[in-house]
CSV table of C-alpha atoms and ligand atoms in Angstrom, one decimal:
chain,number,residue,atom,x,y,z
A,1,UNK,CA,-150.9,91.3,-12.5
A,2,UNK,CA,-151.6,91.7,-15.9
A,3,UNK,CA,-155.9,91.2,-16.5
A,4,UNK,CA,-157.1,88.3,-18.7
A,5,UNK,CA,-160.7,88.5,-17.4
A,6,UNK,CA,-163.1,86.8,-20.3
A,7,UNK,CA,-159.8,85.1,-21.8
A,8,UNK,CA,-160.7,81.1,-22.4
A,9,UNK,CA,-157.0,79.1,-22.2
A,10,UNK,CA,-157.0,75.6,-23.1
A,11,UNK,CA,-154.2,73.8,-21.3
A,12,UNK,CA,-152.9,70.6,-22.7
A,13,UNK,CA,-150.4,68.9,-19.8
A,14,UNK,CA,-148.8,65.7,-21.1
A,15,UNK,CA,-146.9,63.4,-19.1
A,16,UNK,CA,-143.9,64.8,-17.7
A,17,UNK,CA,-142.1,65.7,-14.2
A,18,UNK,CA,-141.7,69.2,-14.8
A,19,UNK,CA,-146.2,68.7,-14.8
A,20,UNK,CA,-145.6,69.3,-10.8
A,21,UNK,CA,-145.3,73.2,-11.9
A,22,UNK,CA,-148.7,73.0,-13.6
A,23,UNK,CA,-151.0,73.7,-10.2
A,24,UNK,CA,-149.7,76.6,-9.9
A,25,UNK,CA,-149.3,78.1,-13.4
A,26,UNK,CA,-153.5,77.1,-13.5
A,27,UNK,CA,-153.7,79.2,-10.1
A,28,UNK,CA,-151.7,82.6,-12.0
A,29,UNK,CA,-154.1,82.2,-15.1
A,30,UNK,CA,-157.3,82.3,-12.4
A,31,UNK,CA,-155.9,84.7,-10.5
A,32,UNK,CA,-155.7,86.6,-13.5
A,33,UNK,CA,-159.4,86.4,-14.2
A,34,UNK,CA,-159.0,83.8,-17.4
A,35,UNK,CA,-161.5,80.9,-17.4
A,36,UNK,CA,-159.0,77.5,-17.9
A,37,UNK,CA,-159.7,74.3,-19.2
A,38,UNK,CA,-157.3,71.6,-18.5
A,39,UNK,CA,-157.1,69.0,-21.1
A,40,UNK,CA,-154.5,66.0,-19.7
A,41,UNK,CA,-152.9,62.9,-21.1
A,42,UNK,CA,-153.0,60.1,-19.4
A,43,UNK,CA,-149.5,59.5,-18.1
A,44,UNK,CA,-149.7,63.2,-16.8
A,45,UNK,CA,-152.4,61.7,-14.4
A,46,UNK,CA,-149.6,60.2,-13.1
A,47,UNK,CA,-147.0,63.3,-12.2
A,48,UNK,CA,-150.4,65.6,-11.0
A,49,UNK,CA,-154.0,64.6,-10.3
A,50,UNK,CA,-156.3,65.7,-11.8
A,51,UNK,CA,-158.6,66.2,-8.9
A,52,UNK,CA,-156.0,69.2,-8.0
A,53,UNK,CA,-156.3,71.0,-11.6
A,54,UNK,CA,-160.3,70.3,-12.1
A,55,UNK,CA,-159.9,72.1,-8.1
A,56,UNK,CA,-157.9,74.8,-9.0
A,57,UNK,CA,-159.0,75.5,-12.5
A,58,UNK,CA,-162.9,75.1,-11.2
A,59,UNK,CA,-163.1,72.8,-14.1
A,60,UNK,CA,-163.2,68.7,-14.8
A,61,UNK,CA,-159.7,67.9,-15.9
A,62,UNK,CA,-160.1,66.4,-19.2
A,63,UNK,CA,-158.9,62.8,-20.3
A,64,UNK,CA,-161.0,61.0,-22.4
A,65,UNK,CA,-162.9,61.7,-25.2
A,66,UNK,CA,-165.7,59.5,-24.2
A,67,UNK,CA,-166.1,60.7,-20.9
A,68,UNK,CA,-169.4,58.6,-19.3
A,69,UNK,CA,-171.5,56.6,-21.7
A,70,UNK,CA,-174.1,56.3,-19.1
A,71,UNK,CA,-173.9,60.2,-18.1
A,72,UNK,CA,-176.2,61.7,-21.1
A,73,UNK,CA,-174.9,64.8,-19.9
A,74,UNK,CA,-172.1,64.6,-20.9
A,75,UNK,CA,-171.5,65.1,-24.8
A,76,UNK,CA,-168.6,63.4,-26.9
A,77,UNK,CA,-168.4,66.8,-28.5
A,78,UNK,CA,-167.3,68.5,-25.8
A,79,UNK,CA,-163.7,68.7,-27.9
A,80,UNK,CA,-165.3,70.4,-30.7
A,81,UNK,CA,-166.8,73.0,-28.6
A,82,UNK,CA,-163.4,73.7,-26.8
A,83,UNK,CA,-161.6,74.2,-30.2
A,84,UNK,CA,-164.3,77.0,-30.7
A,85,UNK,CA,-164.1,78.3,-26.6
A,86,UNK,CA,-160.2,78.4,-26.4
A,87,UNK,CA,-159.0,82.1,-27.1
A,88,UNK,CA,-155.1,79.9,-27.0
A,89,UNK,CA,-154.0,76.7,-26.5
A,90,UNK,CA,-151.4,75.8,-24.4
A,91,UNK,CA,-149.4,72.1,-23.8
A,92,UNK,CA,-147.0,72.9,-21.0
A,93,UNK,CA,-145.2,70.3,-20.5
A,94,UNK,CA,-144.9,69.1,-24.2
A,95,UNK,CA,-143.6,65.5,-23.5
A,96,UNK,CA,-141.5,63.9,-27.0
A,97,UNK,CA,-145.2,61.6,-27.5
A,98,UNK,CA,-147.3,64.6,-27.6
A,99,UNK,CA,-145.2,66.5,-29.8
A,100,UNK,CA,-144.8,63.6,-32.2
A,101,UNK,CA,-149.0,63.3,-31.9
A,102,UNK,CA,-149.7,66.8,-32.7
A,103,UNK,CA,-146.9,67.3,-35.3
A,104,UNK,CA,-148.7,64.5,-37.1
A,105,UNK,CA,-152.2,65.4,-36.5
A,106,UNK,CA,-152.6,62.3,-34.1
A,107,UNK,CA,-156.5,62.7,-32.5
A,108,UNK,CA,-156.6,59.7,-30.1
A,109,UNK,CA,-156.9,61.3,-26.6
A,110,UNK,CA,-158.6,64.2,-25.4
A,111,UNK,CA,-155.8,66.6,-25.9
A,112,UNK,CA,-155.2,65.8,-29.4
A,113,UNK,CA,-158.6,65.9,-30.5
A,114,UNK,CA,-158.9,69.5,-28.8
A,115,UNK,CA,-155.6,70.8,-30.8
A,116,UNK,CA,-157.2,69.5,-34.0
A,117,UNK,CA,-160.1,71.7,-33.4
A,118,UNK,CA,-158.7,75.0,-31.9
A,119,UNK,CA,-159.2,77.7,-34.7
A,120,UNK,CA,-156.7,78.7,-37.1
A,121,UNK,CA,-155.8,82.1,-35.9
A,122,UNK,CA,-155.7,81.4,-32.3
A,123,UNK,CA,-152.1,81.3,-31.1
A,124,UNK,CA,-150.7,77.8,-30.0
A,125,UNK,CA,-147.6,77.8,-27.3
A,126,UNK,CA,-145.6,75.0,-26.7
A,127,UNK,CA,-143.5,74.0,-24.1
A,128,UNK,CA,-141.5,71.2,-24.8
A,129,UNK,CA,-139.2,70.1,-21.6
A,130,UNK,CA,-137.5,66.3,-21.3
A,131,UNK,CA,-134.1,65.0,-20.9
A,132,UNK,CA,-131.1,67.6,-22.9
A,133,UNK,CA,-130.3,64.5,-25.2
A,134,UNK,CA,-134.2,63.9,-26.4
A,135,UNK,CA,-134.5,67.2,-26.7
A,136,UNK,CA,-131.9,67.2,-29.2
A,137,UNK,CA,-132.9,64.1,-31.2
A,138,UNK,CA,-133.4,64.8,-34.7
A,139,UNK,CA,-136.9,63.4,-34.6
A,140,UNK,CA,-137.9,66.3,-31.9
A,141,UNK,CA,-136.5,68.4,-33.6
A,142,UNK,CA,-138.3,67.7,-36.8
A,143,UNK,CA,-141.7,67.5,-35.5
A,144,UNK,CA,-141.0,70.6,-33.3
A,145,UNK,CA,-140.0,72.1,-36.6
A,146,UNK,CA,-143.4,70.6,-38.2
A,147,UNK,CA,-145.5,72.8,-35.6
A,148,UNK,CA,-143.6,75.7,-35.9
A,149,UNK,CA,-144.5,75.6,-39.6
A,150,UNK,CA,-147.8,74.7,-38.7
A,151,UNK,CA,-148.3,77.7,-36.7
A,152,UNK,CA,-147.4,77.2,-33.5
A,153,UNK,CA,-145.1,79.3,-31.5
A,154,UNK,CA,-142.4,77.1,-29.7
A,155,UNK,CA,-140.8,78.0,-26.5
A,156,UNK,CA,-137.3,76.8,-26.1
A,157,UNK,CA,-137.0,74.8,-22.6
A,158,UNK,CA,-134.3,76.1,-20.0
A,159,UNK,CA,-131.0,75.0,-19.3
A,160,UNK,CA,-130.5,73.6,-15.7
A,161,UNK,CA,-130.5,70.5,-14.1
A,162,UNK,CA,-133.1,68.0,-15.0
A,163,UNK,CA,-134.8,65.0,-13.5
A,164,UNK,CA,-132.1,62.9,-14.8
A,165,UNK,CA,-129.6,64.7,-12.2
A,166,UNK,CA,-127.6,65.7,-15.8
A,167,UNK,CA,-127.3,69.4,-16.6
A,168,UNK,CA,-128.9,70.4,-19.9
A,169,UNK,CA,-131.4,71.9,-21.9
A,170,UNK,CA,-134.7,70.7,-21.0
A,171,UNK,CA,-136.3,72.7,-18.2
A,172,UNK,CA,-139.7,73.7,-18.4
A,173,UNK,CA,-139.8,77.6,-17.4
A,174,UNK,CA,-141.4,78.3,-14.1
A,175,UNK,CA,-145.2,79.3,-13.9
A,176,UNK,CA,-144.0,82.9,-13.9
A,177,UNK,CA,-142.8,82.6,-16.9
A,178,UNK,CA,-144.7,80.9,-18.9
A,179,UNK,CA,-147.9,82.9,-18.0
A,180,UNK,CA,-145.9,86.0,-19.4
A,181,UNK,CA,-145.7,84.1,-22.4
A,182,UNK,CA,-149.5,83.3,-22.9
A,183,UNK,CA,-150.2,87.0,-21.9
A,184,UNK,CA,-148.0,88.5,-24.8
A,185,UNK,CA,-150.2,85.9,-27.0
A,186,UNK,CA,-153.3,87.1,-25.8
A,187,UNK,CA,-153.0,90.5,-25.7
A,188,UNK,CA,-152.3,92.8,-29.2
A,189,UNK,CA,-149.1,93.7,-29.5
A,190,UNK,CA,-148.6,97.7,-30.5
A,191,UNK,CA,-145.7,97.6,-33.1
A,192,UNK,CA,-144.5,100.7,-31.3
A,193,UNK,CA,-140.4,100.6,-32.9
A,194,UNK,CA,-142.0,99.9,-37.0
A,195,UNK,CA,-139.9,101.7,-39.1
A,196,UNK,CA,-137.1,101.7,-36.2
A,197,UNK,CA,-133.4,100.5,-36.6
A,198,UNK,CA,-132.2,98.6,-33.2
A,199,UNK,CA,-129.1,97.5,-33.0
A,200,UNK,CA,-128.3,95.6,-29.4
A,201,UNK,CA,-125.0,94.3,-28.2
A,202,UNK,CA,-124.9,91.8,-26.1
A,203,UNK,CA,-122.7,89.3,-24.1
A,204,UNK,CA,-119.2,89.1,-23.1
A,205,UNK,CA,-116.3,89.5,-25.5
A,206,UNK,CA,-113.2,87.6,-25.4
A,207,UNK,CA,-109.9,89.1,-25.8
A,208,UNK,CA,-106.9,86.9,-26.8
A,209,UNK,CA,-103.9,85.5,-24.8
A,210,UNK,CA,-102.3,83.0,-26.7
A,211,UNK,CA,-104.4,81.2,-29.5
A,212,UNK,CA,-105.8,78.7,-27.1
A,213,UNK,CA,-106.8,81.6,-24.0
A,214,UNK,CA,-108.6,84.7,-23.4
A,215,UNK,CA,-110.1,87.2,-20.9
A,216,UNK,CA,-113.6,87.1,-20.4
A,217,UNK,CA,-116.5,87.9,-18.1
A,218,UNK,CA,-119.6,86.1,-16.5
A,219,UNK,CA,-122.2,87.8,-19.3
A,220,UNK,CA,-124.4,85.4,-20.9
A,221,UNK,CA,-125.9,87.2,-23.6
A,222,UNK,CA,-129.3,86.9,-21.8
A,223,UNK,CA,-130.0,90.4,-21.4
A,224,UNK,CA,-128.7,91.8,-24.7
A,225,UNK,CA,-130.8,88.9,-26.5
A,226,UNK,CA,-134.3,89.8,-24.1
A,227,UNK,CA,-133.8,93.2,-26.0
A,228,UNK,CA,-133.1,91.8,-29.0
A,229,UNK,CA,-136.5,89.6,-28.8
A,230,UNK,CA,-138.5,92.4,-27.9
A,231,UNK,CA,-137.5,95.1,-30.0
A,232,UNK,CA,-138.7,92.9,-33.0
A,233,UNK,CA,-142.0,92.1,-31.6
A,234,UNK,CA,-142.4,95.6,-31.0
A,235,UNK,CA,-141.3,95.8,-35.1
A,236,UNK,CA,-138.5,96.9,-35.1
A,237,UNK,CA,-135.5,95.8,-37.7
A,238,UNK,CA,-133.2,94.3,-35.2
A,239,UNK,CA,-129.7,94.2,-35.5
A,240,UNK,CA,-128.0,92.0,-32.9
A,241,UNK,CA,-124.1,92.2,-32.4
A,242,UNK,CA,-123.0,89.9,-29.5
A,243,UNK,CA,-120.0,87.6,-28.2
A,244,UNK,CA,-120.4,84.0,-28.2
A,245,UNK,CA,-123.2,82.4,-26.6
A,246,UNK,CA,-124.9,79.4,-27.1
A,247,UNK,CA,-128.6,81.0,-26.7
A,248,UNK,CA,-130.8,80.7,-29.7
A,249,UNK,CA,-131.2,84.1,-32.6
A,250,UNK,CA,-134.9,85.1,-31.3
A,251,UNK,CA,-136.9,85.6,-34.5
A,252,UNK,CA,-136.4,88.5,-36.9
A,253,UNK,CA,-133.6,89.2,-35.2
A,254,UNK,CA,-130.0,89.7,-37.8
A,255,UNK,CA,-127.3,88.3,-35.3
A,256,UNK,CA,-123.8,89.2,-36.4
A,257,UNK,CA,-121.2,87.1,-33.9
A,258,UNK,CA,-118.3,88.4,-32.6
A,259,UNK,CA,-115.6,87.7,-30.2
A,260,UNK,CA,-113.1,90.5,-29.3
A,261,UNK,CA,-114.2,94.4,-28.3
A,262,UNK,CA,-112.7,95.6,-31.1
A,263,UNK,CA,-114.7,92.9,-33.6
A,264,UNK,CA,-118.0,94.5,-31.8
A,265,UNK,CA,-117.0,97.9,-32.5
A,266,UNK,CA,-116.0,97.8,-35.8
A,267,UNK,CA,-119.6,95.7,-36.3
A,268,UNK,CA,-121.7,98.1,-34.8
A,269,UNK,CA,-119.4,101.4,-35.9
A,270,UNK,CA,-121.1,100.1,-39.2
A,271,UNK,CA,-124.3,101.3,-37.9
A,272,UNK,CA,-123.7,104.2,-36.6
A,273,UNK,CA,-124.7,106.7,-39.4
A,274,UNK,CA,-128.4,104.5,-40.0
A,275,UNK,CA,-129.6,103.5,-36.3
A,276,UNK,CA,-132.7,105.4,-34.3
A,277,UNK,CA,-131.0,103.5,-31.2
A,278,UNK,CA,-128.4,102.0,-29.9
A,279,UNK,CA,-128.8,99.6,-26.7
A,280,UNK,CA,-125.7,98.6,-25.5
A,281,UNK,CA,-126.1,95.9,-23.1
A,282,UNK,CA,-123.0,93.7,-23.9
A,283,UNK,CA,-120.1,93.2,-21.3
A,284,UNK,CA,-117.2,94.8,-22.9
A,285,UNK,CA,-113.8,94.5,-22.3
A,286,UNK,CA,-111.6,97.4,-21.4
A,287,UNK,CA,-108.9,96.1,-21.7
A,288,UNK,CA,-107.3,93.6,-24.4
A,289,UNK,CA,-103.8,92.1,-23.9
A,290,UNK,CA,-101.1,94.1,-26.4
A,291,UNK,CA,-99.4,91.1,-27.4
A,292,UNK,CA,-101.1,87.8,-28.6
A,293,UNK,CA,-98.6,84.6,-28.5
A,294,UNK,CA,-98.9,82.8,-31.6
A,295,UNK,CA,-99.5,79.2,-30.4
A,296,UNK,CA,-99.9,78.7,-26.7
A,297,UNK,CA,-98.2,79.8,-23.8
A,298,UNK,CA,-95.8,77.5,-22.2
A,299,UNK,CA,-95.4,77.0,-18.2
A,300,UNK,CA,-92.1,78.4,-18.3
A,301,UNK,CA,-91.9,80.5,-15.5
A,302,UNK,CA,-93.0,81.6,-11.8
A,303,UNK,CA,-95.3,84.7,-13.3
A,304,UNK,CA,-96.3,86.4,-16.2
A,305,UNK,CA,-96.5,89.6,-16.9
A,306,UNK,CA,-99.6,90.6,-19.0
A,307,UNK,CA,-99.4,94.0,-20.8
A,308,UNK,CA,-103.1,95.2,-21.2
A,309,UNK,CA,-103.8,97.9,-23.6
A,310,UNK,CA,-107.6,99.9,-23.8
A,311,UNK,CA,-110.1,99.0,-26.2
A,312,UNK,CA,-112.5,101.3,-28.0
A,313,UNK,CA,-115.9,101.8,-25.9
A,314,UNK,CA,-118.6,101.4,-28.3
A,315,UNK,CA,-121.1,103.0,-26.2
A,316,UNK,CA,-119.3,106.4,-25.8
A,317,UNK,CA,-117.9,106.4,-29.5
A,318,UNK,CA,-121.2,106.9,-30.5
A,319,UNK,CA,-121.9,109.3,-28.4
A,320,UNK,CA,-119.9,111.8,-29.8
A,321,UNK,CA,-121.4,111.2,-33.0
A,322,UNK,CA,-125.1,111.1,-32.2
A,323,UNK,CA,-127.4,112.6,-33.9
A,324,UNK,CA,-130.7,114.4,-33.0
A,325,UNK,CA,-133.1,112.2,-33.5
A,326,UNK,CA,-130.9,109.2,-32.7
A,327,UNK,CA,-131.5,107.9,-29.2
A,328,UNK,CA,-128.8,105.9,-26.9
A,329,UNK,CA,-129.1,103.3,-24.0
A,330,UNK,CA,-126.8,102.6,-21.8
A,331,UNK,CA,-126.0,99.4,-18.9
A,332,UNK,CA,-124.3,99.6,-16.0
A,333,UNK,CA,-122.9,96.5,-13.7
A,334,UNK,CA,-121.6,98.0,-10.9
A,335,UNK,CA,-120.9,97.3,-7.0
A,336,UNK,CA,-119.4,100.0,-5.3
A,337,UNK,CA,-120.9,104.0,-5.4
A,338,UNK,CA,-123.5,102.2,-8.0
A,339,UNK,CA,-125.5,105.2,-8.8
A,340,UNK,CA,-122.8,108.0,-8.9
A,341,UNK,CA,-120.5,105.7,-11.3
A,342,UNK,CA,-123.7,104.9,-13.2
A,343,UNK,CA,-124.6,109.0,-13.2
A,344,UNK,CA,-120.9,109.7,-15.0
A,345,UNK,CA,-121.1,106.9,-17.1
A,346,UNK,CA,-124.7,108.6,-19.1
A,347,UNK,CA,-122.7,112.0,-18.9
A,348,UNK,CA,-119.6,111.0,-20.8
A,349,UNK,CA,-121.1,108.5,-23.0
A,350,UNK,CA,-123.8,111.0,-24.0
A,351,UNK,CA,-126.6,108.7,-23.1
A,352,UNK,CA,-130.5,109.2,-22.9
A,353,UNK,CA,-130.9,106.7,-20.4
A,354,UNK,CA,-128.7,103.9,-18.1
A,355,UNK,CA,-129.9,100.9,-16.7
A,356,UNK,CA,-127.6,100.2,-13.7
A,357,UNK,CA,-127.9,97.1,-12.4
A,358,UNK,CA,-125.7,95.7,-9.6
A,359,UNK,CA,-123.4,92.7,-9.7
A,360,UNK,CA,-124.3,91.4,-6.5
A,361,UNK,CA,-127.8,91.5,-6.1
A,362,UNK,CA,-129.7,87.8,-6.0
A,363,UNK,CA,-131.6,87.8,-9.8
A,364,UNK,CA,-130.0,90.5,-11.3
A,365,UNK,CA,-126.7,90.7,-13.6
A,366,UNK,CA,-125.3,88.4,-15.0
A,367,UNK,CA,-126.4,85.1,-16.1
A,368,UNK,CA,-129.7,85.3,-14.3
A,369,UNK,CA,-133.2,85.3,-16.1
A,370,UNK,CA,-134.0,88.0,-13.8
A,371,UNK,CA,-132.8,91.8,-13.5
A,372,UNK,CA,-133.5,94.5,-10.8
A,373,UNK,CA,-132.9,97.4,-13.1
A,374,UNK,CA,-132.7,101.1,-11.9
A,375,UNK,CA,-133.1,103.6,-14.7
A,376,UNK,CA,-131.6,106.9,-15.0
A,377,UNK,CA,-132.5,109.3,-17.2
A,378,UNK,CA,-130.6,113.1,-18.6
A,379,UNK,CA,-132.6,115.1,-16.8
A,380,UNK,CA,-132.1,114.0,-13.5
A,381,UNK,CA,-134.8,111.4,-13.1
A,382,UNK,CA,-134.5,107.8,-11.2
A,383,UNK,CA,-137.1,104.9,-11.9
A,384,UNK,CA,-136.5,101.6,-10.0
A,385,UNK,CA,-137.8,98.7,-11.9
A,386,UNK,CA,-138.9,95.8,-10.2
A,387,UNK,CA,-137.0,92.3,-9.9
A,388,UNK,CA,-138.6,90.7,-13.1
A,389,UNK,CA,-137.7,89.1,-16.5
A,390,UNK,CA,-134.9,89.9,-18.5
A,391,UNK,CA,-138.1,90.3,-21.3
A,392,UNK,CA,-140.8,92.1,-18.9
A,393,UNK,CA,-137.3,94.6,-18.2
A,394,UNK,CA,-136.6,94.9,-21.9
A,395,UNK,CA,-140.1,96.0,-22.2
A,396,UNK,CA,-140.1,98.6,-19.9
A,397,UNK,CA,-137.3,99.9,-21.5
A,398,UNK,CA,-138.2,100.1,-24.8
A,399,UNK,CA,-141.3,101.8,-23.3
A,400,UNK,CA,-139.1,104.7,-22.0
A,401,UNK,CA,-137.2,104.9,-25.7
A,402,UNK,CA,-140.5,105.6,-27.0
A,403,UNK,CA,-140.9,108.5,-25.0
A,404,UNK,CA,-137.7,109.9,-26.9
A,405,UNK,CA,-139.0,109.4,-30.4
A,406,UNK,CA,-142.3,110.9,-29.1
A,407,UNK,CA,-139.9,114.3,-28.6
A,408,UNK,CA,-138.3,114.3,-31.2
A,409,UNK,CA,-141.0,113.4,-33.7
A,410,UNK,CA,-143.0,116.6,-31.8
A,411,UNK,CA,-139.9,119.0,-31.9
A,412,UNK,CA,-139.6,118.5,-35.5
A,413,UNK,CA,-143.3,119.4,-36.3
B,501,LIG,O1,-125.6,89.0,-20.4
B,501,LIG,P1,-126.2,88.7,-19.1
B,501,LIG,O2,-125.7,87.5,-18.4
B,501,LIG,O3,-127.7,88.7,-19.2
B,501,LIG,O4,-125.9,89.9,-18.1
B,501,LIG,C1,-126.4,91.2,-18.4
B,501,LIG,C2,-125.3,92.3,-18.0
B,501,LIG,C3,-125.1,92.3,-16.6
B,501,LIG,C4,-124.0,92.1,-18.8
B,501,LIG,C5,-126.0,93.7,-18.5
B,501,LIG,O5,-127.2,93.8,-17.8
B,501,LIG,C6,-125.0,94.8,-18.2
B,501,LIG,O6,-125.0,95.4,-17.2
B,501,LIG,N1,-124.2,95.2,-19.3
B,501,LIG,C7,-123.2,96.2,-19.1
B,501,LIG,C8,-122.0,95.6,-18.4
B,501,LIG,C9,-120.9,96.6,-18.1
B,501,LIG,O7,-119.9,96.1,-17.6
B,501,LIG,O8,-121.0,97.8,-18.3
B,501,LIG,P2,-119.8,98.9,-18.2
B,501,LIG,O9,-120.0,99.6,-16.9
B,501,LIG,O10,-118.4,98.3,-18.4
B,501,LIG,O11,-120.1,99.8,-19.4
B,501,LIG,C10,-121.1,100.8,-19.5
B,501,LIG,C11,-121.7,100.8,-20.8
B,501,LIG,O12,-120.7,101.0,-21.9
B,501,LIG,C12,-122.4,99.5,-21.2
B,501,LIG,O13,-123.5,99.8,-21.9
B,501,LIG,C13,-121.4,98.8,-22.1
B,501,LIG,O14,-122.0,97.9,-23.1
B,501,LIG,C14,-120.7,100.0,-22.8
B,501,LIG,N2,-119.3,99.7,-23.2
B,501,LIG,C15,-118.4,99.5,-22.2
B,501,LIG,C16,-117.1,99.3,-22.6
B,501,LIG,C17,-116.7,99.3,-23.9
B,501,LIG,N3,-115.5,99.1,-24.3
B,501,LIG,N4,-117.7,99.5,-24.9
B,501,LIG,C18,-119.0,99.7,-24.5
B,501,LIG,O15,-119.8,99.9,-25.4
């Protein structure tokens, strides 16, 4: 676990359901060794007590800015002195309310006042999480907008089923998560791809039937957009050439859409001649149907023939023009002989490395926010990666690449 020892984390909870996850996101930030203060709204007293944070977090749970008139102890500046304590502030779960309060610099509870006061160039994470539909509502939207100007970095809520029983965009990310998020916060970012070109595919591509149908796959776009986030926080300029997907451009990111395997080849052929390196983590078709039906299809008969013809792989095209310095990264989804098939496919698409992951494996593949990656390298070399993040995986990744400029910046010395 990553160490946060002397690290001071302010932690606004407002009221919401997903506040149940709170306990034990406080317990990962102790376990880390970070000191946390919980700062609480008063409707969040109702979804988790504040006995069990102020237990956990070894501190009071804070609700009212007037704590205990008759407790002299007990100062009524205690927010100011928490604006200047808090190394980050934190408001996981951001309820609509608190939002709208801190978008417009509300300061009538305890966790208001103590956003007011954190210092400028401490970072702010929010996580918003309610109901898909207020989510969604323009004035959300608006004042989420308002603190992302204002500073703050927002962090989109999941997609899953909410309290309401609908399925939708709301979900808070678990503890697990959300710590990761804090830590990247916390801790200095090296900008170990500046003056890098990136260019990621990702997702599935869809390859037409009839103007209404096509073949696809299960990819989300999940892993190829982790990579795409990371590379730019690592400073990289980030090209991102994926299928459709409804998940959000991560920042600094240049997403160019696509649908069919030939549309993402002829997109990322463009950058052949310019990129340091190539991570190919989209779900490509191999095959496309040689005929598409102008209009749709009609039930006409028992069967169908399809006639499937092969489209251009990206990943080993460039690989016959790769230069030098030019470094190339390679997924594999397999299920059967995973690691031989992986082995051939770094071989004849010229690869540096492969990440083979397998299709049926709980948290890894596709659609998951999880991977189990297993990374093979030219020379030979294995490295399992644990079961994490799609991000903590793209990380480690982009580690290994660095280990290729580090060559090939030494060979040319
Ligand atoms: O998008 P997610 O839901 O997060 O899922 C992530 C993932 C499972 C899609 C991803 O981790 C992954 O494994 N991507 C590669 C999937 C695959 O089917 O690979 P492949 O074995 O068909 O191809 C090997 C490599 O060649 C891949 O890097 C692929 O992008 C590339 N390729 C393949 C065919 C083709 N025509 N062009 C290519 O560039």
């Amino acid at each position: 676990m990553t160490d946060l020892s002397g690290k001071h984390i302010l932690l606004g909870v407002s009221g919401g359901i997903a506040a149940y996850k709170i306990p034990n996101l406080v317990r990962l930030f102790k376990k880390s060794g970070a000191e946390v203060q919980v700062v609480m709204t008063q409707s969040a007293a109702q979804f988790v007590s504040p006995l069990t944070l102020a237990t956990l977090s070894g501190r009071s749970a804070l609700t009212e800015i007037f704590p205990d008139a008759t407790n002299t102890q007990s100062a009524w500046t205690t927010h100011i002195h928490l604006g200047e304590w808090a190394d980050c502030f934190v408001l996981a779960p951001a309820t609509a309310s608190t939002i709208a309060k801190l978008a417009n610099g509300y300061s009538d509870d305890m966790l208001s006042v103590c956003f007011l006061t954190m210092r400028p160039n401490k970072p702010k994470l929010i996580f918003p999480s309610m109901d898909g539909e207020m989510f969604d509502a323009p004035a959300v939207q608006r004042n989420l907008k308002t603190l992302e100007q204002d500073g703050c970095v927002i962090v989109e809520p999941e997609i899953g089923e909410l309290a309401s029983g609908l399925i939708g965009k709301g979900r808070l990310p678990e503890p697990e998560k959300i710590f990761e998020r804090v830590v990247e916060a916390l801790l200095p970012k090296e900008k170990t791809l500046a003056g890098k070109q990136v260019v990621v595919t990702a997702g599935a591509t869809r390859e037409k039937i009839d103007s209404v149908r096509f073949i696809s796959n299960y990819s989300s776009g999940k892993m190829g957009f982790a990579l795409a986030a990371v590379a730019a926080e690592l400073g990289a300029e980030v090209i991102l050439i994926t299928g459709k997907t409804h998940l959000q451009t991560p920042p600094n990111v240049h997403r160019i859409e696509v649908e069919s395997a030939e549309e993402m080849f002829r997109e990322t052929q463009r950058y052949f001649p310019t990129l340091d390196l190539f991570v190919a983590a989209a779900a490509v078709a191999d095959y496309r149907p040689a005929e598409v039906y102008a209009g749709k299809l009609k039930k006409s008969s028992e069967s169908l023939p399809l006639h499937l013809v092969k489209n251009p792989d990206i990943l080993l095209e460039f690989g016959k023009q790769k230069k030098p310095h030019q470094v190339s990264i390679g997924f594999a989804l397999e299920i059967q002989d995973a690691l031989e098939n992986a082995k051939a496919k770094l071989v004849l698409k010229n690869c540096d490395i492969i990440a083979l992951n397998l299709a049926q494996e709980a948290g890894a593949g596709f659609e998951v926010d999880t991977n189990r990656l297993t990374l093979i390298f030219r020379d030979g070399t294995i490295e399992q990666l644990p079961l994490q993040t799609k991000r903590a995986a793209a990380k480690m990744i982009f580690k290994k690449a660095n280990f290729f400029f580090q060559k090939s910046s030494l060979t040319s010395l």
